[in-house]
PDB file of C-alpha atoms in Angstrom:
ATOM      1  CA  MET A   1      36.164 153.330-146.292  1.00 39.00           C
ATOM      2  CA  PRO A   2      32.920 152.350-148.056  1.00 47.00           C
ATOM      3  CA  PRO A   3      29.900 151.629-145.865  1.00 52.00           C
ATOM      4  CA  GLY A   4      29.104 148.050-145.021  1.00 51.00           C
ATOM      5  CA  VAL A   5      26.139 145.928-145.933  1.00 49.00           C
ATOM      6  CA  GLY A   6      23.034 146.842-143.990  1.00 55.00           C
ATOM      7  CA  GLU A   7      24.146 150.381-143.181  1.00 76.00           C
ATOM      8  CA  LEU A   8      21.810 153.163-144.200  1.00 84.00           C
ATOM      9  CA  PHE A   9      22.416 156.883-144.651  1.00 86.00           C
ATOM     10  CA  ILE A  10      19.301 158.836-143.666  1.00 85.00           C
ATOM     11  CA  ALA A  11      18.713 162.563-144.007  1.00 82.00           C
ATOM     12  CA  GLU A  12      15.541 163.339-142.071  1.00 82.00           C
ATOM     13  CA  VAL A  13      13.193 166.143-143.101  1.00 76.00           C
ATOM     14  CA  ASP A  14      13.886 169.387-141.237  1.00 71.00           C
ATOM     15  CA  GLN A  15      10.427 170.578-140.146  1.00 67.00           C
ATOM     16  CA  ASP A  16      11.653 174.070-139.220  1.00 68.00           C
ATOM     17  CA  ALA A  17      13.155 174.565-142.681  1.00 60.00           C
ATOM     18  CA  TRP A  18       9.764 173.767-144.195  1.00 58.00           C
ATOM     19  CA  ARG A  19       8.009 176.343-142.040  1.00 62.00           C
ATOM     20  CA  ARG A  20      10.461 179.237-142.545  1.00 64.00           C
ATOM     21  CA  PRO A  21       9.298 180.356-146.031  1.00 64.00           C
ATOM     22  CA  LEU A  22       5.680 180.168-144.912  1.00 64.00           C
ATOM     23  CA  VAL A  23       5.968 182.781-142.138  1.00 71.00           C
ATOM     24  CA  PRO A  24       6.339 185.922-144.336  1.00 73.00           C
ATOM     25  CA  TRP A  25       3.328 184.903-146.425  1.00 68.00           C
ATOM     26  CA  LEU A  26       1.156 184.375-143.384  1.00 72.00           C
ATOM     27  CA  VAL A  27       2.259 187.665-141.823  1.00 75.00           C
ATOM     28  CA  GLY A  28       1.466 189.465-145.087  1.00 73.00           C
ATOM     29  CA  ALA A  29      -1.939 187.798-145.322  1.00 74.00           C
ATOM     30  CA  ALA A  30      -2.702 188.728-141.709  1.00 75.00           C
ATOM     31  CA  ALA A  31      -1.724 192.334-142.457  1.00 74.00           C
ATOM     32  CA  LEU A  32      -4.101 192.344-145.429  1.00 71.00           C
ATOM     33  CA  VAL A  33      -6.916 190.994-143.264  1.00 73.00           C
ATOM     34  CA  VAL A  34      -6.288 193.626-140.576  1.00 73.00           C
ATOM     35  CA  ALA A  35      -6.115 196.380-143.214  1.00 73.00           C
ATOM     36  CA  GLY A  36      -9.308 195.047-144.767  1.00 70.00           C
ATOM     37  CA  LEU A  37     -11.086 195.067-141.431  1.00 69.00           C
ATOM     38  CA  GLY A  38      -9.913 198.643-140.898  1.00 70.00           C
ATOM     39  CA  LEU A  39     -11.196 199.628-144.321  1.00 67.00           C
ATOM     40  CA  LEU A  40     -14.473 197.870-143.561  1.00 66.00           C
ATOM     41  CA  LEU A  41     -15.312 200.806-141.361  1.00 68.00           C
ATOM     42  CA  VAL A  42     -14.927 203.045-144.404  1.00 66.00           C
ATOM     43  CA  GLY A  43     -16.795 200.893-146.940  1.00 68.00           C
ATOM     44  CA  TRP A  44     -16.989 197.728-149.021  1.00 66.00           C
ATOM     45  CA  VAL A  45     -13.365 197.991-150.154  1.00 67.00           C
ATOM     46  CA  GLY A  46     -12.398 196.503-146.789  1.00 66.00           C
ATOM     47  CA  VAL A  47     -14.382 193.345-147.478  1.00 68.00           C
ATOM     48  CA  LEU A  48     -12.491 192.887-150.738  1.00 70.00           C
ATOM     49  CA  VAL A  49      -9.076 193.458-149.121  1.00 69.00           C
ATOM     50  CA  ALA A  50      -9.884 191.089-146.243  1.00 70.00           C
ATOM     51  CA  ALA A  51     -11.120 188.434-148.701  1.00 74.00           C
ATOM     52  CA  VAL A  52      -7.891 188.724-150.708  1.00 75.00           C
ATOM     53  CA  GLY A  53      -5.848 188.341-147.522  1.00 74.00           C
ATOM     54  CA  LEU A  54      -7.760 185.235-146.490  1.00 74.00           C
ATOM     55  CA  ALA A  55      -7.496 183.791-150.007  1.00 80.00           C
ATOM     56  CA  VAL A  56      -3.722 184.335-150.061  1.00 78.00           C
ATOM     57  CA  ALA A  57      -3.353 182.591-146.702  1.00 76.00           C
ATOM     58  CA  ALA A  58      -5.602 179.693-147.743  1.00 76.00           C
ATOM     59  CA  VAL A  59      -3.800 179.124-151.045  1.00 79.00           C
ATOM     60  CA  LYS A  60      -0.351 179.294-149.455  1.00 73.00           C
ATOM     61  CA  LEU A  61      -1.302 176.949-146.602  1.00 71.00           C
ATOM     62  CA  GLY A  62      -2.946 174.526-149.035  1.00 74.00           C
ATOM     63  CA  GLY A  63       0.143 174.435-151.236  1.00 70.00           C
ATOM     64  CA  TYR A  64       2.367 173.995-148.196  1.00 65.00           C
ATOM     65  CA  ALA A  65       0.283 171.061-146.920  1.00 65.00           C
ATOM     66  CA  ALA A  66       0.255 169.322-150.315  1.00 64.00           C
ATOM     67  CA  ARG A  67       4.013 169.741-150.908  1.00 59.00           C
ATOM     68  CA  HIS A  68       4.912 168.770-147.372  1.00 55.00           C
ATOM     69  CA  LYS A  69       2.797 165.609-147.475  1.00 57.00           C
ATOM     70  CA  ARG A  70       4.405 164.447-150.737  1.00 51.00           C
ATOM     71  CA  ARG A  71       7.939 165.350-149.673  1.00 57.00           C
ATOM     72  CA  SER A  72       7.819 164.397-146.009  1.00 68.00           C
ATOM     73  CA  SER A  73       9.741 161.152-146.456  1.00 80.00           C
ATOM     74  CA  PRO A  74      13.457 161.189-145.633  1.00 88.00           C
ATOM     75  CA  LEU A  75      16.291 160.843-148.123  1.00 90.00           C
ATOM     76  CA  MET A  76      17.755 157.341-147.744  1.00 92.00           C
ATOM     77  CA  ILE A  77      20.912 156.060-149.364  1.00 93.00           C
ATOM     78  CA  ASP A  78      22.182 152.485-149.137  1.00 91.00           C
ATOM     79  CA  LEU A  79      24.164 149.984-151.203  1.00 90.00           C
ATOM     80  CA  THR A  80      21.195 149.228-153.469  1.00 91.00           C
ATOM     81  CA  GLY A  81      20.305 152.811-154.433  1.00 92.00           C
ATOM     82  CA  VAL A  82      18.648 156.076-153.419  1.00 94.00           C
ATOM     83  CA  ARG A  83      15.147 156.665-152.045  1.00 92.00           C
ATOM     84  CA  LEU A  84      14.326 160.324-152.437  1.00 89.00           C
ATOM     85  CA  PRO A  85      11.194 162.399-151.907  1.00 85.00           C
ATOM     86  CA  THR A  86       9.706 163.915-155.070  1.00 81.00           C
ATOM     87  CA  GLY A  87       6.671 166.028-155.840  1.00 73.00           C
ATOM     88  CA  GLN A  88       4.795 162.796-156.610  1.00 75.00           C
ATOM     89  CA  GLY A  89       5.889 160.994-153.442  1.00 77.00           C
ATOM     90  CA  PRO A  90       8.963 158.894-152.632  1.00 85.00           C
ATOM     91  CA  ALA A  91      10.911 157.362-155.521  1.00 87.00           C
ATOM     92  CA  PHE A  92      13.546 154.626-155.476  1.00 92.00           C
ATOM     93  CA  LEU A  93      16.388 154.620-158.012  1.00 92.00           C
ATOM     94  CA  PRO A  94      18.911 151.746-158.023  1.00 94.00           C
ATOM     95  CA  TRP A  95      22.533 152.760-158.643  1.00 94.00           C
ATOM     96  CA  ASP A  96      22.625 151.279-162.154  1.00 92.00           C
ATOM     97  CA  THR A  97      19.716 153.508-163.242  1.00 92.00           C
ATOM     98  CA  LEU A  98      21.370 156.786-162.219  1.00 92.00           C
ATOM     99  CA  ARG A  99      23.425 158.654-164.816  1.00 91.00           C
ATOM    100  CA  SER A 100      24.649 161.503-162.606  1.00 92.00           C
ATOM    101  CA  VAL A 101      23.861 163.878-159.788  1.00 94.00           C
ATOM    102  CA  GLY A 102      24.192 167.556-160.564  1.00 93.00           C
ATOM    103  CA  VAL A 103      25.083 169.917-157.732  1.00 93.00           C
ATOM    104  CA  ASP A 104      23.497 173.345-158.205  1.00 88.00           C
ATOM    105  CA  GLY A 105      24.148 175.170-154.926  1.00 89.00           C
ATOM    106  CA  PRO A 106      21.933 173.581-152.287  1.00 89.00           C
ATOM    107  CA  THR A 107      19.937 171.675-154.937  1.00 89.00           C
ATOM    108  CA  LEU A 108      20.924 168.204-156.104  1.00 92.00           C
ATOM    109  CA  ARG A 109      19.515 166.950-159.428  1.00 93.00           C
ATOM    110  CA  PHE A 110      19.259 163.180-159.823  1.00 92.00           C
ATOM    111  CA  ARG A 111      19.456 162.258-163.538  1.00 92.00           C
ATOM    112  CA  VAL A 112      18.557 158.773-164.769  1.00 90.00           C
ATOM    113  CA  ARG A 113      20.149 156.949-167.704  1.00 88.00           C
ATOM    114  CA  LEU A 114      18.450 157.379-171.082  1.00 86.00           C
ATOM    115  CA  SER A 115      17.554 153.669-171.351  1.00 84.00           C
ATOM    116  CA  VAL A 116      15.696 153.688-168.020  1.00 84.00           C
ATOM    117  CA  THR A 117      11.892 153.922-168.002  1.00 82.00           C
ATOM    118  CA  PRO A 118       9.333 153.980-165.171  1.00 82.00           C
ATOM    119  CA  THR A 119       8.868 150.225-165.714  1.00 85.00           C
ATOM    120  CA  THR A 120      12.575 149.389-165.375  1.00 87.00           C
ATOM    121  CA  PRO A 121      13.018 146.730-162.673  1.00 90.00           C
ATOM    122  CA  GLY A 122      13.831 148.322-159.328  1.00 91.00           C
ATOM    123  CA  VAL A 123      12.572 151.828-160.220  1.00 89.00           C
ATOM    124  CA  THR A 124       9.559 152.873-158.168  1.00 88.00           C
ATOM    125  CA  GLY A 125       7.650 156.107-157.688  1.00 83.00           C
ATOM    126  CA  LEU A 126       8.197 157.635-161.138  1.00 80.00           C
ATOM    127  CA  HIS A 127       5.053 156.309-162.774  1.00 77.00           C
ATOM    128  CA  ARG A 128       3.413 159.705-163.305  1.00 72.00           C
ATOM    129  CA  ARG A 129       3.772 161.093-166.797  1.00 67.00           C
ATOM    130  CA  ASP A 130       5.035 164.504-165.641  1.00 67.00           C
ATOM    131  CA  ALA A 131       7.813 163.050-163.443  1.00 70.00           C
ATOM    132  CA  TRP A 132       9.630 161.084-166.093  1.00 70.00           C
ATOM    133  CA  PRO A 133      10.712 163.929-168.417  1.00 72.00           C
ATOM    134  CA  VAL A 134      12.185 165.711-165.395  1.00 75.00           C
ATOM    135  CA  ALA A 135      14.080 162.597-164.238  1.00 73.00           C
ATOM    136  CA  SER A 136      15.541 161.870-167.672  1.00 73.00           C
ATOM    137  CA  GLY A 137      16.178 165.539-168.531  1.00 80.00           C
ATOM    138  CA  PRO A 138      17.306 168.136-165.998  1.00 87.00           C
ATOM    139  CA  GLY A 139      17.013 165.680-163.107  1.00 86.00           C
ATOM    140  CA  LEU A 140      14.806 165.193-160.074  1.00 87.00           C
ATOM    141  CA  PRO A 141      15.510 168.169-157.785  1.00 87.00           C
ATOM    142  CA  LEU A 142      16.297 167.716-154.119  1.00 87.00           C
ATOM    143  CA  ASP A 143      16.657 170.837-151.964  1.00 84.00           C
ATOM    144  CA  THR A 144      19.210 169.849-149.324  1.00 87.00           C
ATOM    145  CA  ARG A 145      18.224 172.822-147.128  1.00 84.00           C
ATOM    146  CA  LEU A 146      15.053 170.911-146.213  1.00 82.00           C
ATOM    147  CA  PHE A 147      16.968 168.051-144.570  1.00 87.00           C
ATOM    148  CA  THR A 148      18.889 167.611-141.335  1.00 88.00           C
ATOM    149  CA  ARG A 149      22.110 166.719-143.173  1.00 90.00           C
ATOM    150  CA  THR A 150      24.223 169.154-145.183  1.00 91.00           C
ATOM    151  CA  SER A 151      24.648 168.906-148.941  1.00 91.00           C
ATOM    152  CA  GLU A 152      28.314 167.975-148.405  1.00 93.00           C
ATOM    153  CA  ASP A 153      27.276 165.012-146.217  1.00 93.00           C
ATOM    154  CA  ILE A 154      24.726 163.873-148.800  1.00 93.00           C
ATOM    155  CA  VAL A 155      27.191 164.148-151.700  1.00 93.00           C
ATOM    156  CA  ALA A 156      29.821 162.231-149.691  1.00 92.00           C
ATOM    157  CA  ALA A 157      27.270 159.498-148.953  1.00 93.00           C
ATOM    158  CA  LEU A 158      26.341 159.306-152.643  1.00 93.00           C
ATOM    159  CA  ARG A 159      30.017 158.834-153.543  1.00 92.00           C
ATOM    160  CA  ASP A 160      30.610 156.241-150.819  1.00 92.00           C
ATOM    161  CA  TYR A 161      27.481 154.146-151.297  1.00 93.00           C
ATOM    162  CA  SER A 162      27.707 154.140-155.111  1.00 92.00           C
ATOM    163  CA  ARG A 163      31.340 153.062-154.699  1.00 89.00           C
ATOM    164  CA  GLY A 164      32.430 155.823-157.047  1.00 85.00           C
ATOM    165  CA  SER A 165      30.239 154.669-159.975  1.00 87.00           C
ATOM    166  CA  LEU A 166      28.022 157.760-159.835  1.00 90.00           C
ATOM    167  CA  ARG A 167      29.167 160.896-161.665  1.00 92.00           C
ATOM    168  CA  ILE A 168      28.724 164.013-159.548  1.00 92.00           C
ATOM    169  CA  ASP A 169      28.950 167.315-161.401  1.00 87.00           C
TER     170      ASP A 169
END
């Protein structure tokens, strides 16, 4: 049974899934800092090793914060279209602008129709020059492991809310 008017499918961001890949990097950086401090007793090599460890941690945390801020909005699906988080921030794609959704393991790729541009009525969030070739080519990637709903739930919602008009491959 297709969802009714006013209903909304929401896949919230899973905060723990965002943090998991960060832990090994931070542990490795901490080990480098500790090793560097140990080598500091021997000579200047320790300063270099400790600086590298701190730089690795700073770069990884900075990248994490930037990605998380841009992609912290939930995936929302309703009868009008899909609002999905992208690297540039949230984007909205009405159903008639979507060509297909490719399923590549846990990653979904939202592909727009060739005639659609960032200025197409209803399309929002794809105004950056680097986002559009991805949307019209391989598709906007969405890693379903970063959400509280499974990829099967999301694909089922895409089928139901698009009323079967969306090709899923």
